[in-house]
Tab-separated table of C-alpha atoms in Angstrom:
chain	number	residue	atom	x	y	z
O	1	MET	CA	20.001	-36.660	-0.900
O	2	GLU	CA	19.557	-40.465	-0.416
O	3	ASP	CA	20.024	-39.817	3.281
O	4	THR	CA	17.164	-36.818	3.497
O	5	ARG	CA	14.650	-39.617	2.063
O	6	GLU	CA	15.576	-41.813	4.661
O	7	LYS	CA	14.898	-39.399	7.057
O	8	LEU	CA	11.832	-38.391	6.091
O	9	GLN	CA	10.827	-42.169	5.668
O	10	LYS	CA	11.510	-42.534	9.395
O	11	ILE	CA	9.799	-39.735	10.615
O	12	ILE	CA	6.669	-40.521	8.784
O	13	ASP	CA	7.129	-44.230	9.678
O	14	GLU	CA	7.207	-43.008	13.765
O	15	SER	CA	4.339	-40.745	13.090
O	16	ASP	CA	0.202	-41.018	12.899
O	17	ASN	CA	-0.487	-37.408	13.377
O	18	ILE	CA	1.100	-35.552	10.011
O	19	VAL	CA	-0.298	-32.737	8.571
O	20	PHE	CA	0.498	-31.137	5.034
O	21	PHE	CA	0.713	-27.484	4.122
O	22	GLY	CA	1.190	-26.902	0.394
O	23	GLY	CA	1.302	-24.411	-2.348
O	24	ALA	CA	1.546	-23.966	-6.254
O	25	GLY	CA	4.526	-25.908	-6.379
O	26	VAL	CA	2.619	-29.288	-5.712
O	27	SER	CA	-0.102	-28.672	-8.655
O	28	THR	CA	2.729	-27.078	-11.217
O	29	GLU	CA	3.862	-30.576	-11.415
O	30	SER	CA	0.401	-31.613	-12.883
O	31	GLY	CA	0.669	-28.963	-15.287
O	32	ILE	CA	-1.381	-26.070	-13.828
O	33	PRO	CA	0.956	-23.218	-14.304
O	34	ASP	CA	2.043	-21.007	-11.287
O	35	PHE	CA	0.284	-17.616	-12.441
O	36	ARG	CA	1.982	-15.563	-10.089
O	37	SER	CA	5.189	-15.976	-12.245
O	38	VAL	CA	5.126	-13.108	-14.729
O	39	ASP	CA	6.785	-14.189	-18.110
O	40	GLY	CA	6.544	-13.160	-21.352
O	41	LEU	CA	2.862	-14.537	-22.277
O	42	TYR	CA	0.735	-12.742	-19.623
O	43	HIS	CA	2.794	-9.153	-21.606
O	44	GLN	CA	1.495	-10.360	-24.743
O	45	LYS	CA	-1.820	-11.064	-23.868
O	46	TYR	CA	-3.020	-9.389	-20.669
O	47	ASP	CA	-2.348	-5.352	-20.080
O	48	TYR	CA	-2.358	-6.094	-16.293
O	49	PRO	CA	0.059	-8.218	-13.890
O	50	PRO	CA	-2.044	-11.288	-12.340
O	51	GLU	CA	-2.108	-10.024	-9.103
O	52	THR	CA	-4.257	-7.118	-10.105
O	53	ILE	CA	-6.404	-9.097	-12.350
O	54	LEU	CA	-7.259	-11.108	-9.282
O	55	SER	CA	-8.390	-8.845	-7.055
O	56	HIS	CA	-11.889	-7.989	-6.126
O	57	THR	CA	-12.066	-4.216	-7.244
O	58	PHE	CA	-10.821	-5.531	-10.963
O	59	PHE	CA	-13.370	-8.732	-10.837
O	60	VAL	CA	-16.327	-5.669	-9.943
O	61	ARG	CA	-14.573	-2.915	-12.537
O	62	ASN	CA	-13.138	-5.337	-15.404
O	63	THR	CA	-15.345	-8.403	-15.140
O	64	LYS	CA	-15.153	-9.507	-18.873
O	65	GLU	CA	-11.369	-9.078	-18.685
O	66	PHE	CA	-10.961	-11.003	-15.221
O	67	TYR	CA	-12.553	-13.971	-17.283
O	68	ARG	CA	-10.661	-13.917	-20.069
O	69	PHE	CA	-7.400	-14.271	-17.862
O	70	TYR	CA	-9.703	-16.879	-15.238
O	71	LYS	CA	-10.789	-19.040	-18.272
O	72	ASP	CA	-7.739	-18.660	-19.855
O	73	LYS	CA	-5.145	-19.277	-16.654
O	74	MET	CA	-6.876	-20.678	-14.139
O	75	LEU	CA	-9.910	-23.099	-15.381
O	76	CYS	CA	-7.474	-26.344	-16.256
O	77	LEU	CA	-9.930	-29.072	-15.745
O	78	ASP	CA	-8.079	-31.761	-18.023
O	79	VAL	CA	-5.374	-31.920	-15.521
O	80	LYS	CA	-4.940	-35.118	-12.927
O	81	PRO	CA	-3.447	-35.546	-9.585
O	82	ASN	CA	0.245	-36.663	-9.384
O	83	ALA	CA	2.621	-38.287	-7.208
O	84	ALA	CA	2.447	-36.105	-4.401
O	85	HIS	CA	-1.324	-35.732	-4.416
O	86	LEU	CA	-1.845	-39.524	-4.732
O	87	LYS	CA	0.647	-40.169	-1.933
O	88	LEU	CA	-0.865	-38.037	0.357
O	89	ALA	CA	-4.378	-39.598	0.149
O	90	GLU	CA	-2.817	-42.776	0.572
O	91	MET	CA	-1.171	-41.437	3.873
O	92	GLU	CA	-4.639	-40.197	5.138
O	93	LYS	CA	-6.459	-43.187	4.251
O	94	LYS	CA	-3.595	-45.244	6.354
O	95	GLY	CA	-4.295	-42.969	9.136
O	96	LYS	CA	-1.060	-41.410	9.276
O	97	LEU	CA	-2.054	-38.070	7.750
O	98	LYS	CA	-4.698	-35.737	9.479
O	99	ALA	CA	-5.225	-33.258	7.363
O	100	VAL	CA	-4.004	-31.186	3.887
O	101	VAL	CA	-4.466	-27.446	4.260
O	102	THR	CA	-3.774	-25.740	0.640
O	103	GLN	CA	-3.582	-22.527	-1.100
O	104	ASN	CA	-4.326	-24.109	-4.100
O	105	ILE	CA	-7.854	-23.925	-5.868
O	106	ASP	CA	-7.801	-26.770	-8.272
O	107	GLY	CA	-9.281	-29.657	-6.130
O	108	LEU	CA	-6.944	-31.736	-7.353
O	109	HIS	CA	-6.189	-33.278	-3.404
O	110	GLN	CA	-10.011	-34.477	-3.470
O	111	MET	CA	-9.680	-35.923	-7.067
O	112	ALA	CA	-6.761	-37.716	-5.741
O	113	GLY	CA	-8.847	-39.292	-3.076
O	114	SER	CA	-7.926	-36.871	0.018
O	115	GLU	CA	-10.923	-36.311	2.296
O	116	ARG	CA	-10.201	-33.779	4.465
O	117	VAL	CA	-8.817	-30.907	2.730
O	118	LEU	CA	-8.875	-27.529	4.088
O	119	GLU	CA	-8.746	-24.937	1.193
O	120	LEU	CA	-7.614	-21.271	2.496
O	121	HIS	CA	-8.305	-19.560	-0.918
O	122	GLY	CA	-11.066	-21.532	-2.190
O	123	SER	CA	-11.976	-23.575	-5.120
O	124	VAL	CA	-12.591	-22.951	-8.753
O	125	HIS	CA	-15.080	-25.992	-8.697
O	126	ARG	CA	-17.607	-23.855	-6.455
O	127	ASN	CA	-18.911	-21.019	-8.368
O	128	TYR	CA	-22.492	-19.102	-7.267
O	129	CYS	CA	-24.498	-16.532	-8.973
O	130	GLN	CA	-24.181	-13.210	-6.697
O	131	LYS	CA	-28.196	-12.327	-7.177
O	132	CYS	CA	-29.848	-15.613	-6.353
O	133	GLY	CA	-27.067	-17.948	-4.755
O	134	ARG	CA	-27.330	-20.521	-7.228
O	135	SER	CA	-24.450	-22.809	-7.605
O	136	TYR	CA	-22.528	-23.815	-10.491
O	137	ASP	CA	-19.387	-25.922	-11.288
O	138	ALA	CA	-16.523	-25.308	-13.086
O	139	LEU	CA	-17.165	-27.229	-16.240
O	140	TYR	CA	-20.208	-24.601	-16.713
O	141	MET	CA	-17.792	-21.819	-16.059
O	142	LYS	CA	-14.990	-23.058	-18.748
O	143	ASN	CA	-18.133	-23.470	-21.557
O	144	SER	CA	-20.440	-20.447	-20.553
O	145	ASP	CA	-21.568	-18.647	-23.531
O	146	GLY	CA	-20.567	-15.028	-23.825
O	147	ASP	CA	-17.590	-13.010	-22.307
O	148	VAL	CA	-19.331	-13.382	-18.318
O	149	PRO	CA	-20.957	-16.520	-17.097
O	150	LYS	CA	-24.494	-15.623	-16.375
O	151	CYS	CA	-27.100	-17.166	-14.333
O	152	GLU	CA	-30.362	-18.463	-15.403
O	153	CYS	CA	-31.679	-15.253	-13.461
O	154	GLY	CA	-29.494	-13.123	-15.186
O	155	GLY	CA	-26.954	-12.298	-12.677
O	156	VAL	CA	-23.251	-12.557	-12.116
O	157	ILE	CA	-21.973	-15.720	-11.584
O	158	LYS	CA	-18.409	-15.399	-9.041
O	159	PRO	CA	-15.810	-18.015	-8.399
O	160	ASP	CA	-15.428	-19.361	-4.653
O	161	VAL	CA	-11.970	-18.185	-4.956
O	162	VAL	CA	-10.286	-15.627	-2.472
O	163	LEU	CA	-9.527	-12.492	-4.711
O	164	TYR	CA	-6.797	-10.391	-3.493
O	165	GLU	CA	-8.304	-7.831	-0.946
O	166	GLU	CA	-10.650	-10.363	0.043
O	167	GLY	CA	-11.028	-12.518	3.257
O	168	LEU	CA	-10.238	-15.727	4.040
O	169	ASP	CA	-12.911	-17.878	5.601
O	170	GLN	CA	-12.866	-17.916	8.834
O	171	GLN	CA	-14.210	-21.538	9.585
O	172	THR	CA	-11.036	-22.767	7.404
O	173	MET	CA	-8.838	-20.438	9.086
O	174	GLN	CA	-9.775	-21.839	12.650
O	175	ASP	CA	-9.854	-25.715	11.091
O	176	SER	CA	-6.246	-24.937	10.057
O	177	VAL	CA	-4.702	-23.439	12.598
O	178	TYR	CA	-6.597	-26.329	15.105
O	179	TYR	CA	-4.828	-29.184	12.738
O	180	ILE	CA	-1.440	-27.567	12.907
O	181	SER	CA	-1.223	-26.979	16.150
O	182	HIS	CA	-2.277	-30.509	17.420
O	183	ALA	CA	0.022	-31.854	14.511
O	184	ASP	CA	3.136	-33.850	15.605
O	185	VAL	CA	4.362	-33.612	11.878
O	186	LEU	CA	4.075	-30.679	9.776
O	187	ILE	CA	5.339	-31.109	6.054
O	188	ILE	CA	5.504	-27.966	3.946
O	189	GLY	CA	5.843	-28.690	-0.013
O	190	GLY	CA	5.659	-26.885	-3.003
O	191	THR	CA	5.100	-23.345	-1.892
O	192	SER	CA	7.593	-20.355	-1.138
O	193	LEU	CA	5.707	-19.303	2.144
O	194	ALA	CA	5.424	-15.665	0.556
O	195	VAL	CA	1.394	-15.536	0.610
O	196	TYR	CA	-0.334	-13.831	4.018
O	197	PRO	CA	-2.191	-14.479	5.866
O	198	ALA	CA	-1.994	-18.483	4.520
O	199	ALA	CA	1.864	-18.655	5.584
O	200	GLY	CA	1.410	-17.264	8.954
O	201	LEU	CA	-0.680	-20.276	9.779
O	202	ILE	CA	2.879	-22.275	10.429
O	203	ASP	CA	3.455	-20.050	13.754
O	204	TYR	CA	1.026	-22.327	15.165
O	205	PHE	CA	2.858	-25.547	14.535
O	206	ARG	CA	4.230	-27.112	18.182
O	207	GLY	CA	4.925	-30.423	17.083
O	208	ARG	CA	8.259	-32.239	16.935
O	209	HIS	CA	9.212	-32.228	13.056
O	210	LEU	CA	9.310	-29.547	10.742
O	211	VAL	CA	9.934	-31.020	6.966
O	212	VAL	CA	10.235	-28.259	4.094
O	213	ILE	CA	9.998	-29.779	0.745
O	214	ASN	CA	10.506	-27.264	-2.007
O	215	LYS	CA	12.955	-26.240	-5.072
O	216	ALA	CA	13.340	-22.751	-3.965
O	217	PRO	CA	14.493	-21.361	-0.609
O	218	THR	CA	11.650	-20.391	2.198
O	219	PRO	CA	11.561	-18.144	5.154
O	220	ARG	CA	11.083	-21.283	6.929
O	221	ASP	CA	14.043	-23.287	5.846
O	222	ARG	CA	16.273	-22.532	9.305
O	223	GLN	CA	13.058	-23.259	11.829
O	224	ALA	CA	13.208	-26.937	9.379
O	225	ASP	CA	14.496	-29.954	11.007
O	226	LEU	CA	14.943	-31.639	7.687
O	227	LEU	CA	15.187	-29.542	4.600
O	228	ILE	CA	14.642	-31.335	0.767
O	229	SER	CA	15.262	-29.249	-2.114
O	230	ASP	CA	13.587	-31.111	-4.746
O	231	SER	CA	10.531	-31.785	-6.310
O	232	ILE	CA	7.411	-32.836	-4.044
O	233	GLY	CA	6.174	-35.295	-6.900
O	234	LYS	CA	9.595	-37.278	-6.668
O	235	VAL	CA	9.964	-37.170	-2.676
O	236	LEU	CA	6.490	-38.008	-1.537
O	237	GLY	CA	5.900	-40.242	-4.559
O	238	ALA	CA	9.030	-42.501	-2.923
O	239	ILE	CA	7.732	-42.895	0.624
O	240	ARG	CA	6.489	-46.241	1.736
O	241	VAL	CA	3.270	-45.830	3.523
C-alpha cells in the first residue's frame, strides 16, 4: 500500500493538468448515506426502492412521498467536507487540479473551497418554482411547512437534481468532456462507475495516467495505471501538494 501511495504522489508531483471524477464514495466519508444501497431502514420506512422514488414520474405522481424521502435522505445539511474534498480544493489552488467532475449533489466540494466543480446530477442547493421560476436554497426546502415545498406564488418547488428519466445538462456534459479529454491525469475516486451516461465520460480520457481509488472493484480497474483499493479520504488526505 505504501508503494502505491508513493506512485500516486509521483504522478501528482509531475502533473499540473489533473481532473478528478468522483461519486458517492467521496461523500459517504462525510456521513452522507449512499441512497442507492438497499438496507432494512428503507424497507421499514418506504414502500418503494430509492431508484423508483427518485424518478421524474414518481416526483410528478407521488410528490408528497418523494419529498418524505428527499428531506430524510438527501438533505444532509449539517455534514462537512472530508479530507478528500479539502485536498482536491488545495490541489486546485496550487494549480495542479483543473476541474472536479462529480456525480454528487451535496455541494461539499464547493464548501471545501473548490471553484471549478461540474455537477453532473445537479445540486440540492439549487431549487426552483415550477410555476414562476423563483429560486430557493436547501435550507428553505428542509424547513418548509407542509409535505410539499411551495413557492410564495403557490407553485411546487422542484430541486435542481437530475432524477431518473431526466437528461443531464448538456453544457455540464460538454464541459466535463472538455476537461477529461484534455487532462494529463484522471483520478477516479469513490464511484463504482455503474451510473450512465456519467460513467461513459471516462471514455474521453486520452492522457498519460488513469488512477482509480475505490474500495470496491470498478469496470475500469484493468485500464488503470494505478489502482488503490482504499478509502478516498485516507489516500488523498496523505498527498503532499
